[in-house]
């Protein structure tokens, strides 16, 4: 399994959890235990979606789209 299929920015994390990207960024700053990004780009933080889903499960948050995988170069679209 390619690890790249599990990368997600704030918009994608928000889609998976059913919240806005701004909420994801607020959680990053305020929620103890929110996963650290795997990398910080100029465009923003990138997370491993599996870590975010595990955090959501541990903290009782809703996960609306567990089936997320990152877009491939062929698809070039996000959820």
PDB file of N, CA and C in Angstrom, residues 3-55:
ATOM      1  N   UNK A   3       1.938   4.817   0.914  1.00  0.00           N
ATOM      2  CA  UNK A   3       1.671   5.745   2.018  1.00  0.00           C
ATOM      3  C   UNK A   3       1.123   7.077   1.528  1.00  0.00           C
ATOM      4  N   UNK A   4       1.429   7.466   0.300  1.00  0.00           N
ATOM      5  CA  UNK A   4       0.964   8.748  -0.231  1.00  0.00           C
ATOM      6  C   UNK A   4      -0.552   8.821  -0.312  1.00  0.00           C
ATOM      7  N   UNK A   5      -1.217   7.688  -0.368  1.00  0.00           N
ATOM      8  CA  UNK A   5      -2.674   7.725  -0.470  1.00  0.00           C
ATOM      9  C   UNK A   5      -3.339   8.176   0.832  1.00  0.00           C
ATOM     10  N   UNK A   6      -2.568   8.314   1.891  1.00  0.00           N
ATOM     11  CA  UNK A   6      -3.117   8.705   3.183  1.00  0.00           C
ATOM     12  C   UNK A   6      -2.797  10.152   3.565  1.00  0.00           C
ATOM     13  N   UNK A   7      -2.209  10.927   2.654  1.00  0.00           N
ATOM     14  CA  UNK A   7      -1.902  12.318   2.983  1.00  0.00           C
ATOM     15  C   UNK A   7      -3.144  13.189   2.815  1.00  0.00           C
ATOM     16  N   UNK A   8      -3.236  14.209   3.663  1.00  0.00           N
ATOM     17  CA  UNK A   8      -4.407  15.086   3.619  1.00  0.00           C
ATOM     18  C   UNK A   8      -4.053  16.449   4.191  1.00  0.00           C
ATOM     19  N   UNK A   9      -4.510  17.488   3.520  1.00  0.00           N
ATOM     20  CA  UNK A   9      -4.396  18.847   4.025  1.00  0.00           C
ATOM     21  C   UNK A   9      -5.610  19.170   4.885  1.00  0.00           C
ATOM     22  N   UNK A  10      -5.672  20.407   5.346  1.00  0.00           N
ATOM     23  CA  UNK A  10      -6.767  20.807   6.236  1.00  0.00           C
ATOM     24  C   UNK A  10      -8.139  20.650   5.577  1.00  0.00           C
ATOM     25  N   UNK A  11      -8.250  20.955   4.298  1.00  0.00           N
ATOM     26  CA  UNK A  11      -9.544  20.816   3.613  1.00  0.00           C
ATOM     27  C   UNK A  11      -9.988  19.364   3.558  1.00  0.00           C
ATOM     28  N   UNK A  12      -9.052  18.472   3.272  1.00  0.00           N
ATOM     29  CA  UNK A  12      -9.382  17.050   3.208  1.00  0.00           C
ATOM     30  C   UNK A  12      -9.698  16.479   4.582  1.00  0.00           C
ATOM     31  N   UNK A  13      -8.930  16.883   5.590  1.00  0.00           N
ATOM     32  CA  UNK A  13      -9.218  16.450   6.965  1.00  0.00           C
ATOM     33  C   UNK A  13     -10.610  16.945   7.355  1.00  0.00           C
ATOM     34  N   UNK A  14     -10.911  18.182   7.018  1.00  0.00           N
ATOM     35  CA  UNK A  14     -12.236  18.724   7.312  1.00  0.00           C
ATOM     36  C   UNK A  14     -13.339  17.925   6.645  1.00  0.00           C
ATOM     37  N   UNK A  15     -13.135  17.546   5.401  1.00  0.00           N
ATOM     38  CA  UNK A  15     -14.129  16.744   4.683  1.00  0.00           C
ATOM     39  C   UNK A  15     -14.347  15.403   5.382  1.00  0.00           C
ATOM     40  N   UNK A  16     -13.253  14.757   5.761  1.00  0.00           N
ATOM     41  CA  UNK A  16     -13.347  13.457   6.441  1.00  0.00           C
ATOM     42  C   UNK A  16     -14.122  13.588   7.749  1.00  0.00           C
ATOM     43  N   UNK A  17     -13.883  14.662   8.484  1.00  0.00           N
ATOM     44  CA  UNK A  17     -14.502  14.834   9.800  1.00  0.00           C
ATOM     45  C   UNK A  17     -15.792  15.645   9.774  1.00  0.00           C
ATOM     46  N   UNK A  18     -16.151  16.177   8.614  1.00  0.00           N
ATOM     47  CA  UNK A  18     -17.396  16.933   8.515  1.00  0.00           C
ATOM     48  C   UNK A  18     -17.338  18.321   9.119  1.00  0.00           C
ATOM     49  N   UNK A  19     -16.158  18.942   9.050  1.00  0.00           N
ATOM     50  CA  UNK A  19     -15.978  20.294   9.571  1.00  0.00           C
ATOM     51  C   UNK A  19     -15.251  21.135   8.526  1.00  0.00           C
ATOM     52  N   UNK A  20     -15.181  22.434   8.765  1.00  0.00           N
ATOM     53  CA  UNK A  20     -14.453  23.339   7.879  1.00  0.00           C
ATOM     54  C   UNK A  20     -12.946  23.233   8.124  1.00  0.00           C
ATOM     55  N   UNK A  21     -12.167  23.589   7.117  1.00  0.00           N
ATOM     56  CA  UNK A  21     -10.702  23.582   7.249  1.00  0.00           C
ATOM     57  C   UNK A  21     -10.248  24.485   8.395  1.00  0.00           C
ATOM     58  N   UNK A  22     -10.955  25.596   8.612  1.00  0.00           N
ATOM     59  CA  UNK A  22     -10.587  26.490   9.718  1.00  0.00           C
ATOM     60  C   UNK A  22     -10.711  25.797  11.068  1.00  0.00           C
ATOM     61  N   UNK A  23     -11.695  24.916  11.196  1.00  0.00           N
ATOM     62  CA  UNK A  23     -11.853  24.158  12.438  1.00  0.00           C
ATOM     63  C   UNK A  23     -10.668  23.226  12.640  1.00  0.00           C
ATOM     64  N   UNK A  24     -10.234  22.595  11.570  1.00  0.00           N
ATOM     65  CA  UNK A  24      -9.058  21.711  11.643  1.00  0.00           C
ATOM     66  C   UNK A  24      -7.848  22.500  12.121  1.00  0.00           C
ATOM     67  N   UNK A  25      -7.633  23.673  11.548  1.00  0.00           N
ATOM     68  CA  UNK A  25      -6.488  24.488  11.962  1.00  0.00           C
ATOM     69  C   UNK A  25      -6.612  24.967  13.400  1.00  0.00           C
ATOM     70  N   UNK A  26      -7.834  25.248  13.848  1.00  0.00           N
ATOM     71  CA  UNK A  26      -8.039  25.631  15.252  1.00  0.00           C
ATOM     72  C   UNK A  26      -7.725  24.457  16.172  1.00  0.00           C
ATOM     73  N   UNK A  27      -8.183  23.259  15.795  1.00  0.00           N
ATOM     74  CA  UNK A  27      -7.869  22.073  16.605  1.00  0.00           C
ATOM     75  C   UNK A  27      -6.366  21.882  16.687  1.00  0.00           C
ATOM     76  N   UNK A  28      -5.693  22.100  15.602  1.00  0.00           N
ATOM     77  CA  UNK A  28      -4.240  21.924  15.589  1.00  0.00           C
ATOM     78  C   UNK A  28      -3.590  22.809  16.640  1.00  0.00           C
ATOM     79  N   UNK A  29      -4.099  24.011  16.795  1.00  0.00           N
ATOM     80  CA  UNK A  29      -3.508  24.954  17.739  1.00  0.00           C
ATOM     81  C   UNK A  29      -3.994  24.759  19.168  1.00  0.00           C
ATOM     82  N   UNK A  30      -5.225  24.260  19.343  1.00  0.00           N
ATOM     83  CA  UNK A  30      -5.841  24.262  20.670  1.00  0.00           C
ATOM     84  C   UNK A  30      -6.074  22.899  21.295  1.00  0.00           C
ATOM     85  N   UNK A  31      -6.159  21.854  20.507  1.00  0.00           N
ATOM     86  CA  UNK A  31      -6.522  20.541  21.038  1.00  0.00           C
ATOM     87  C   UNK A  31      -5.281  19.733  21.392  1.00  0.00           C
ATOM     88  N   UNK A  32      -5.125  19.445  22.660  1.00  0.00           N
ATOM     89  CA  UNK A  32      -4.032  18.591  23.095  1.00  0.00           C
ATOM     90  C   UNK A  32      -4.254  17.220  22.477  1.00  0.00           C
ATOM     91  N   UNK A  33      -3.213  16.690  21.877  1.00  0.00           N
ATOM     92  CA  UNK A  33      -3.310  15.361  21.299  1.00  0.00           C
ATOM     93  C   UNK A  33      -3.677  15.337  19.827  1.00  0.00           C
ATOM     94  N   UNK A  34      -4.036  16.500  19.240  1.00  0.00           N
ATOM     95  CA  UNK A  34      -4.311  16.496  17.810  1.00  0.00           C
ATOM     96  C   UNK A  34      -3.016  16.122  17.096  1.00  0.00           C
ATOM     97  N   UNK A  35      -3.098  15.240  16.108  1.00  0.00           N
ATOM     98  CA  UNK A  35      -1.866  14.752  15.467  1.00  0.00           C
ATOM     99  C   UNK A  35      -1.007  15.871  14.884  1.00  0.00           C
ATOM    100  N   UNK A  36       0.273  15.697  15.010  1.00  0.00           N
ATOM    101  CA  UNK A  36       1.212  16.619  14.369  1.00  0.00           C
ATOM    102  C   UNK A  36       1.204  16.343  12.866  1.00  0.00           C
ATOM    103  N   UNK A  37       1.349  17.381  12.060  1.00  0.00           N
ATOM    104  CA  UNK A  37       1.451  17.143  10.622  1.00  0.00           C
ATOM    105  C   UNK A  37       2.701  16.304  10.309  1.00  0.00           C
ATOM    106  N   UNK A  38       2.618  15.532   9.245  1.00  0.00           N
ATOM    107  CA  UNK A  38       3.800  14.785   8.823  1.00  0.00           C
ATOM    108  C   UNK A  38       4.784  15.694   8.106  1.00  0.00           C
ATOM    109  N   UNK A  39       4.257  16.791   7.563  1.00  0.00           N
ATOM    110  CA  UNK A  39       5.108  17.795   6.929  1.00  0.00           C
ATOM    111  C   UNK A  39       4.354  19.125   6.929  1.00  0.00           C
ATOM    112  N   UNK A  40       5.123  20.203   7.001  1.00  0.00           N
ATOM    113  CA  UNK A  40       4.561  21.543   6.918  1.00  0.00           C
ATOM    114  C   UNK A  40       5.080  22.176   5.637  1.00  0.00           C
ATOM    115  N   UNK A  41       4.195  22.405   4.684  1.00  0.00           N
ATOM    116  CA  UNK A  41       4.560  23.049   3.428  1.00  0.00           C
ATOM    117  C   UNK A  41       4.195  24.529   3.498  1.00  0.00           C
ATOM    118  N   UNK A  42       4.666  25.312   2.563  1.00  0.00           N
ATOM    119  CA  UNK A  42       4.259  26.721   2.509  1.00  0.00           C
ATOM    120  C   UNK A  42       2.752  26.820   2.322  1.00  0.00           C
ATOM    121  N   UNK A  43       2.175  25.847   1.618  1.00  0.00           N
ATOM    122  CA  UNK A  43       0.728  25.839   1.379  1.00  0.00           C
ATOM    123  C   UNK A  43      -0.069  25.395   2.601  1.00  0.00           C
ATOM    124  N   UNK A  44       0.582  24.802   3.572  1.00  0.00           N
ATOM    125  CA  UNK A  44      -0.114  24.368   4.778  1.00  0.00           C
ATOM    126  C   UNK A  44       0.364  23.027   5.286  1.00  0.00           C
ATOM    127  N   UNK A  45      -0.242  22.608   6.369  1.00  0.00           N
ATOM    128  CA  UNK A  45       0.119  21.346   7.020  1.00  0.00           C
ATOM    129  C   UNK A  45      -0.458  20.166   6.247  1.00  0.00           C
ATOM    130  N   UNK A  46       0.264  19.052   6.295  1.00  0.00           N
ATOM    131  CA  UNK A  46      -0.168  17.795   5.677  1.00  0.00           C
ATOM    132  C   UNK A  46      -0.136  16.716   6.756  1.00  0.00           C
ATOM    133  N   UNK A  47      -1.261  16.020   6.910  1.00  0.00           N
ATOM    134  CA  UNK A  47      -1.379  14.969   7.914  1.00  0.00           C
ATOM    135  C   UNK A  47      -1.503  13.607   7.272  1.00  0.00           C
ATOM    136  N   UNK A  48      -1.237  12.589   8.071  1.00  0.00           N
ATOM    137  CA  UNK A  48      -1.584  11.211   7.724  1.00  0.00           C
ATOM    138  C   UNK A  48      -3.023  11.038   8.202  1.00  0.00           C
ATOM    139  N   UNK A  49      -3.947  10.851   7.279  1.00  0.00           N
ATOM    140  CA  UNK A  49      -5.363  10.801   7.626  1.00  0.00           C
ATOM    141  C   UNK A  49      -5.671   9.682   8.610  1.00  0.00           C
ATOM    142  N   UNK A  50      -4.895   8.614   8.598  1.00  0.00           N
ATOM    143  CA  UNK A  50      -5.115   7.515   9.555  1.00  0.00           C
ATOM    144  C   UNK A  50      -4.900   7.998  10.981  1.00  0.00           C
ATOM    145  N   UNK A  51      -3.905   8.856  11.197  1.00  0.00           N
ATOM    146  CA  UNK A  51      -3.662   9.408  12.532  1.00  0.00           C
ATOM    147  C   UNK A  51      -4.796  10.329  12.961  1.00  0.00           C
ATOM    148  N   UNK A  52      -5.319  11.099  12.025  1.00  0.00           N
ATOM    149  CA  UNK A  52      -6.417  12.020  12.342  1.00  0.00           C
ATOM    150  C   UNK A  52      -7.682  11.233  12.681  1.00  0.00           C
ATOM    151  N   UNK A  53      -7.976  10.197  11.910  1.00  0.00           N
ATOM    152  CA  UNK A  53      -9.159   9.374  12.193  1.00  0.00           C
ATOM    153  C   UNK A  53      -9.017   8.683  13.551  1.00  0.00           C
ATOM    154  N   UNK A  54      -7.833   8.199  13.873  1.00  0.00           N
ATOM    155  CA  UNK A  54      -7.611   7.569  15.183  1.00  0.00           C
ATOM    156  C   UNK A  54      -7.826   8.589  16.304  1.00  0.00           C
ATOM    157  N   UNK A  55      -7.347   9.819  16.117  1.00  0.00           N
ATOM    158  CA  UNK A  55      -7.567  10.888  17.098  1.00  0.00           C
ATOM    159  C   UNK A  55      -9.057  11.160  17.265  1.00  0.00           C
TER     160      UNK A  55
END
